[in-house]
mmCIF file of C-alpha atoms and ligand atoms in Angstrom:
data_model
loop_
_atom_site.group_PDB
_atom_site.id
_atom_site.type_symbol
_atom_site.label_atom_id
_atom_site.label_comp_id
_atom_site.label_asym_id
_atom_site.label_seq_id
_atom_site.Cartn_x
_atom_site.Cartn_y
_atom_site.Cartn_z
ATOM 1 C CA MET U 1 -0.170 0.057 -0.013
ATOM 2 C CA ARG U 2 1.127 3.648 -0.524
ATOM 3 C CA ILE U 3 -0.137 6.546 1.182
ATOM 4 C CA ASP U 4 0.473 9.996 -0.240
ATOM 5 C CA ILE U 5 0.021 12.891 2.632
ATOM 6 C CA ILE U 6 -0.759 16.354 1.764
ATOM 7 C CA THR U 7 -0.024 18.885 4.232
ATOM 8 C CA VAL U 8 1.381 22.316 5.123
ATOM 9 C CA LEU U 9 2.968 21.066 8.163
ATOM 10 C CA PRO U 10 4.993 17.819 7.435
ATOM 11 C CA GLU U 11 7.052 17.858 10.508
ATOM 12 C CA LEU U 12 3.869 17.363 12.607
ATOM 13 C CA LEU U 13 3.259 14.225 10.938
ATOM 14 C CA ARG U 14 7.072 12.720 10.774
ATOM 15 C CA SER U 15 7.133 11.224 14.242
ATOM 16 C CA PRO U 16 4.275 8.771 14.956
ATOM 17 C CA PHE U 17 6.069 7.046 11.119
ATOM 18 C CA GLU U 18 9.353 6.921 13.320
ATOM 19 C CA ALA U 19 8.292 4.182 16.223
ATOM 20 C CA SER U 20 7.081 1.062 16.797
ATOM 21 C CA ILE U 21 4.615 -0.854 14.440
ATOM 22 C CA LEU U 22 4.395 2.124 11.647
ATOM 23 C CA LYS U 23 7.952 2.306 11.697
ATOM 24 C CA ARG U 24 8.297 -1.806 11.130
ATOM 25 C CA ALA U 25 5.773 -1.846 8.519
ATOM 26 C CA ILE U 26 7.342 1.053 6.482
ATOM 27 C CA GLU U 27 10.776 -1.140 7.120
ATOM 28 C CA ALA U 28 9.060 -4.163 5.657
ATOM 29 C CA ASP U 29 8.181 -2.651 2.215
ATOM 30 C CA LEU U 30 4.302 -3.768 3.809
ATOM 31 C CA VAL U 31 3.054 0.455 3.248
ATOM 32 C CA GLU U 32 5.414 3.117 2.072
ATOM 33 C CA VAL U 33 4.165 7.159 3.252
ATOM 34 C CA HIS U 34 4.764 9.990 1.526
ATOM 35 C CA PHE U 35 4.454 13.627 2.520
ATOM 36 C CA HIS U 36 4.040 16.497 0.246
ATOM 37 C CA ASN U 37 4.621 19.934 1.400
ATOM 38 C CA LEU U 38 1.857 22.116 0.101
ATOM 39 C CA ARG U 39 3.966 25.510 -0.059
ATOM 40 C CA ASP U 40 6.428 23.653 -2.529
ATOM 41 C CA TYR U 41 3.009 23.494 -5.143
ATOM 42 C CA THR U 42 3.151 27.197 -4.794
ATOM 43 C CA THR U 43 3.850 30.222 -7.593
ATOM 44 C CA ASP U 44 3.765 33.369 -5.698
ATOM 45 C CA ASN U 45 7.449 34.772 -3.870
ATOM 46 C CA TYR U 46 4.878 34.030 -0.123
ATOM 47 C CA LYS U 47 4.293 30.602 -1.120
ATOM 48 C CA SER U 48 0.685 31.015 0.268
ATOM 49 C CA ILE U 49 -1.434 28.229 0.694
ATOM 50 C CA ASP U 50 -4.994 30.259 1.438
ATOM 51 C CA ASP U 51 -6.978 33.535 1.164
ATOM 52 C CA THR U 52 -9.831 35.310 2.687
ATOM 53 C CA GLN U 53 -13.554 33.922 2.223
ATOM 54 C CA PHE U 54 -15.663 35.014 -0.375
ATOM 55 C CA GLY U 55 -19.056 36.665 1.104
ATOM 56 C CA GLY U 56 -16.782 37.207 4.322
ATOM 57 C CA GLY U 57 -16.311 36.346 7.384
ATOM 58 C CA ALA U 58 -13.382 34.812 9.818
ATOM 59 C CA GLY U 59 -10.763 32.687 8.727
ATOM 60 C CA MET U 60 -8.473 31.988 6.221
ATOM 61 C CA VAL U 61 -9.560 29.247 3.146
ATOM 62 C CA MET U 62 -7.165 26.879 1.822
ATOM 63 C CA SER U 63 -6.844 27.607 -2.209
ATOM 64 C CA ILE U 64 -7.395 24.811 -5.210
ATOM 65 C CA GLU U 65 -4.456 25.696 -7.055
ATOM 66 C CA PRO U 66 -1.809 24.507 -4.897
ATOM 67 C CA ILE U 67 -3.774 21.711 -4.061
ATOM 68 C CA ASP U 68 -4.720 20.760 -7.585
ATOM 69 C CA LYS U 69 -1.287 21.068 -8.569
ATOM 70 C CA CYS U 70 -0.199 18.274 -6.134
ATOM 71 C CA ILE U 71 -2.870 16.099 -6.824
ATOM 72 C CA THR U 72 -2.547 15.947 -10.415
ATOM 73 C CA LYS U 73 1.033 15.245 -10.122
ATOM 74 C CA LEU U 74 0.554 12.292 -7.779
ATOM 75 C CA LYS U 75 -2.364 10.771 -10.241
ATOM 76 C CA GLU U 76 0.136 11.401 -13.061
ATOM 77 C CA ALA U 77 2.711 8.883 -12.016
ATOM 78 C CA ARG U 78 -0.339 6.212 -10.677
ATOM 79 C CA THR U 79 -4.034 5.698 -9.852
ATOM 80 C CA TYR U 80 -5.126 6.113 -6.601
ATOM 81 C CA ASP U 81 -8.423 4.666 -5.032
ATOM 82 C CA GLU U 82 -9.289 7.483 -2.620
ATOM 83 C CA VAL U 83 -8.621 10.927 -1.995
ATOM 84 C CA ILE U 84 -9.711 11.514 1.426
ATOM 85 C CA TYR U 85 -9.895 14.975 3.148
ATOM 86 C CA MET U 86 -9.784 15.264 7.163
ATOM 87 C CA THR U 87 -12.073 17.308 7.929
ATOM 88 C CA PRO U 88 -14.541 17.633 11.203
ATOM 89 C CA ASP U 89 -17.403 17.277 8.834
ATOM 90 C CA GLY U 90 -16.830 14.040 7.085
ATOM 91 C CA GLU U 91 -17.840 10.802 8.289
ATOM 92 C CA THR U 92 -16.421 9.831 11.653
ATOM 93 C CA LEU U 93 -13.783 7.258 11.619
ATOM 94 C CA ASN U 94 -14.487 3.539 12.694
ATOM 95 C CA GLN U 95 -12.925 0.067 12.331
ATOM 96 C CA GLY U 96 -15.254 -0.607 9.686
ATOM 97 C CA ILE U 97 -13.439 2.480 7.427
ATOM 98 C CA ALA U 98 -10.071 1.609 8.948
ATOM 99 C CA ASN U 99 -10.801 -2.363 7.150
ATOM 100 C CA HIS U 100 -12.195 -0.795 4.074
ATOM 101 C CA LEU U 101 -9.676 1.253 3.560
ATOM 102 C CA SER U 102 -6.624 -0.915 4.925
ATOM 103 C CA LEU U 103 -7.606 -2.984 1.375
ATOM 104 C CA LYS U 104 -6.678 -0.252 -0.857
ATOM 105 C CA GLN U 105 -3.515 0.033 -2.904
ATOM 106 C CA ASN U 106 -3.019 3.997 -3.498
ATOM 107 C CA ILE U 107 -4.521 6.853 -1.630
ATOM 108 C CA ILE U 108 -4.116 10.129 -1.090
ATOM 109 C CA ILE U 109 -4.813 12.229 2.378
ATOM 110 C CA LEU U 110 -5.280 16.061 2.390
ATOM 111 C CA CYS U 111 -4.659 17.788 5.545
ATOM 112 C CA GLY U 112 -7.200 20.869 6.251
ATOM 113 C CA HIS U 113 -6.353 23.544 7.815
ATOM 114 C CA TYR U 114 -8.166 27.305 8.917
ATOM 115 C CA LYS U 115 -11.539 27.452 8.303
ATOM 116 C CA GLY U 116 -10.826 24.201 5.552
ATOM 117 C CA VAL U 117 -10.409 23.903 2.296
ATOM 118 C CA ASP U 118 -12.343 25.744 -0.753
ATOM 119 C CA GLN U 119 -15.491 23.837 -1.279
ATOM 120 C CA ARG U 120 -14.397 23.152 -5.363
ATOM 121 C CA VAL U 121 -11.560 21.271 -4.318
ATOM 122 C CA ARG U 122 -14.055 18.762 -2.144
ATOM 123 C CA ASP U 123 -16.482 18.808 -5.428
ATOM 124 C CA LEU U 124 -13.811 18.066 -7.741
ATOM 125 C CA PHE U 125 -11.082 15.940 -5.601
ATOM 126 C CA ILE U 126 -12.083 14.022 -2.937
ATOM 127 C CA THR U 127 -13.870 10.936 -2.391
ATOM 128 C CA LYS U 128 -14.211 10.110 0.822
ATOM 129 C CA GLU U 129 -14.427 13.096 4.269
ATOM 130 C CA ILE U 130 -13.216 11.950 7.436
ATOM 131 C CA SER U 131 -13.512 13.518 10.842
ATOM 132 C CA ILE U 132 -11.494 11.604 13.808
ATOM 133 C CA GLY U 133 -14.318 12.961 16.442
ATOM 134 C CA ASP U 134 -17.037 15.514 17.282
ATOM 135 C CA TYR U 135 -14.220 18.082 17.933
ATOM 136 C CA VAL U 136 -12.097 20.404 16.059
ATOM 137 C CA LEU U 137 -7.923 19.942 15.621
ATOM 138 C CA SER U 138 -5.886 23.050 14.523
ATOM 139 C CA GLY U 139 -5.675 21.083 11.467
ATOM 140 C CA GLY U 140 -5.903 17.459 9.937
ATOM 141 C CA GLU U 141 -2.568 16.244 10.421
ATOM 142 C CA LEU U 142 -3.376 14.797 13.912
ATOM 143 C CA GLY U 143 -6.332 13.285 12.553
ATOM 144 C CA ALA U 144 -4.349 11.580 9.076
ATOM 145 C CA ALA U 145 -1.788 10.207 11.681
ATOM 146 C CA VAL U 146 -4.669 8.964 13.815
ATOM 147 C CA LEU U 147 -6.232 7.160 10.453
ATOM 148 C CA CYS U 148 -2.613 6.041 8.941
ATOM 149 C CA ASP U 149 -1.929 4.148 12.479
ATOM 150 C CA ALA U 150 -5.673 2.428 12.403
ATOM 151 C CA ILE U 151 -5.316 1.409 8.804
ATOM 152 C CA ILE U 152 -1.373 0.370 8.929
ATOM 153 C CA ARG U 153 -1.516 -2.017 11.687
ATOM 154 C CA LEU U 154 -4.676 -3.778 9.692
ATOM 155 C CA ILE U 155 -2.395 -4.491 6.890
ATOM 156 C CA PRO U 156 -1.907 -8.401 6.295
ATOM 157 C CA GLY U 157 2.004 -9.126 7.977
ATOM 158 C CA VAL U 158 2.286 -5.610 9.669
ATOM 159 C CA LEU U 159 1.389 -7.315 13.214
ATOM 160 C CA GLY U 160 3.279 -9.750 13.997
ATOM 161 C CA ASN U 161 0.757 -12.301 15.456
ATOM 162 C CA GLU U 162 -2.189 -12.420 12.663
ATOM 163 C CA THR U 163 -4.783 -13.280 14.662
ATOM 164 C CA SER U 164 -4.414 -10.150 17.328
ATOM 165 C CA ALA U 165 -6.036 -7.394 15.157
ATOM 166 C CA LEU U 166 -9.133 -10.176 15.248
ATOM 167 C CA THR U 167 -9.614 -9.929 18.557
ATOM 168 C CA ASP U 168 -9.563 -5.791 19.007
ATOM 169 C CA SER U 169 -12.195 -4.150 20.136
ATOM 170 C CA PHE U 170 -14.853 -3.379 17.327
ATOM 171 C CA GLN U 171 -13.553 -5.926 15.187
ATOM 172 C CA ASP U 172 -16.990 -7.710 15.377
ATOM 173 C CA ASN U 173 -18.845 -4.876 16.965
ATOM 174 C CA LEU U 174 -17.863 -5.874 20.899
ATOM 175 C CA LEU U 175 -15.268 -4.289 22.795
ATOM 176 C CA ALA U 176 -12.614 -6.533 24.033
ATOM 177 C CA PRO U 177 -12.659 -8.182 26.914
ATOM 178 C CA PRO U 178 -10.720 -7.776 30.087
ATOM 179 C CA ILE U 179 -6.611 -9.272 29.926
ATOM 180 C CA TYR U 180 -4.012 -10.439 32.293
ATOM 181 C CA THR U 181 -0.583 -11.166 32.720
ATOM 182 C CA LYS U 182 1.613 -12.181 35.696
ATOM 183 C CA PRO U 183 1.656 -12.189 38.535
ATOM 184 C CA ARG U 184 -1.651 -14.421 39.411
ATOM 185 C CA SER U 185 -2.668 -12.055 42.648
ATOM 186 C CA TYR U 186 -1.734 -8.352 42.899
ATOM 187 C CA LYS U 187 -3.420 -6.509 46.112
ATOM 188 C CA GLY U 188 -5.953 -8.428 46.393
ATOM 189 C CA LEU U 189 -6.895 -8.933 43.110
ATOM 190 C CA ASP U 190 -6.643 -12.587 41.332
ATOM 191 C CA VAL U 191 -6.943 -13.187 38.247
ATOM 192 C CA PRO U 192 -10.265 -15.293 36.782
ATOM 193 C CA GLU U 193 -9.886 -18.071 37.429
ATOM 194 C CA VAL U 194 -10.983 -19.967 34.289
ATOM 195 C CA LEU U 195 -8.000 -18.110 32.740
ATOM 196 C CA LEU U 196 -5.897 -20.792 34.641
ATOM 197 C CA THR U 197 -7.333 -23.653 33.251
ATOM 198 C CA GLY U 198 -6.193 -24.093 30.332
ATOM 199 C CA HIS U 199 -9.455 -25.060 29.382
ATOM 200 C CA ALA U 200 -9.934 -23.478 25.635
ATOM 201 C CA ALA U 201 -13.528 -23.868 24.944
ATOM 202 C CA ASN U 202 -14.684 -22.152 28.975
ATOM 203 C CA ILE U 203 -11.662 -19.867 27.917
ATOM 204 C CA ASP U 204 -13.327 -18.644 24.752
ATOM 205 C CA LYS U 205 -17.065 -18.544 26.295
ATOM 206 C CA TRP U 206 -15.793 -16.068 29.479
ATOM 207 C CA ARG U 207 -13.989 -13.453 26.588
ATOM 208 C CA GLU U 208 -17.065 -13.390 24.784
ATOM 209 C CA ASP U 209 -19.570 -12.700 27.645
ATOM 210 C CA GLN U 210 -17.009 -10.282 29.338
ATOM 211 C CA ALA U 211 -16.580 -8.480 25.780
ATOM 212 C CA TYR U 212 -20.770 -8.600 25.802
ATOM 213 C CA LYS U 213 -21.324 -7.508 29.180
ATOM 214 C CA ARG U 214 -18.699 -4.781 28.644
ATOM 215 C CA THR U 215 -20.127 -3.337 25.229
ATOM 216 C CA LYS U 216 -23.461 -3.309 27.130
ATOM 217 C CA GLU U 217 -22.414 -1.651 30.051
ATOM 218 C CA ARG U 218 -20.033 1.035 28.075
ATOM 219 C CA ARG U 219 -21.258 0.953 24.886
ATOM 220 C CA PRO U 220 -25.081 -0.127 24.190
ATOM 221 C CA ASP U 221 -25.225 1.385 20.400
ATOM 222 C CA LEU U 222 -22.309 -0.809 19.282
ATOM 223 C CA LEU U 223 -25.173 -3.788 19.903
ATOM 224 C CA ASP U 224 -27.941 -1.966 18.477
ATOM 225 C CA ASP U 225 -25.935 -2.025 14.614
HETATM 226 N N1 LIG P 301 -9.289 18.682 11.476
HETATM 227 C C1 LIG P 301 -10.183 19.870 12.391
HETATM 228 N N2 LIG P 301 -10.862 18.750 13.243
HETATM 229 C C2 LIG P 301 -10.786 17.408 12.332
HETATM 230 C C3 LIG P 301 -11.398 16.249 13.138
HETATM 231 N N3 LIG P 301 -11.913 15.951 13.919
HETATM 232 N N4 LIG P 301 -10.934 14.854 12.098
HETATM 233 C C4 LIG P 301 -10.601 14.871 11.418
HETATM 234 N N5 LIG P 301 -9.914 16.020 10.819
HETATM 235 C C5 LIG P 301 -9.867 17.209 11.465
#
């Protein structure tokens, strides 16, 4: 998979890709991530990427020209499955969207700033708009990093244990059950007896029951779906 991220703040985006699972995925050639600084696609001396709003109003709007130049150049080299715009008014990211995107070959992610992009960018280029939650960030970069993490860990071969992504919370619309490691007893809190029995079927049943109980308590909306 190849991910091209268009941003005015590439420096804000680099570190999540330089550690742990994402770094390993890149080193193993399971994913390529490229950053494109929007200012490199400007033509004026000030390298401006935004302008005031038509109709008045506070806040700057990201202009279409540099974004068009950058996306057009990328599309000349290969075809893209999705051109995603990170925005608080997009579809809220969930595990289903991450699963869907993890199967794609090439995607572009455009990070918004200020008030956002000129509507014509969305009309002309964007195939999917994603929000990471009902709050407003200063820009799309942190959202793009969250999205990339959620996608990349699902690419086959990225996680050491192939089954571990399958037992994540949300993977079957249930939250994950409680988990324990050594010691067996800590400050009066004991590991549930069933986990020590080695009885696989009973353990599976316990985990299933706990996942259901936890989901019912914390996220009953997931059970309605
Ligand atoms: N840009 C600003 N806020 C955002 C959010 N909640 N999700 C994605 N991109 C954003």
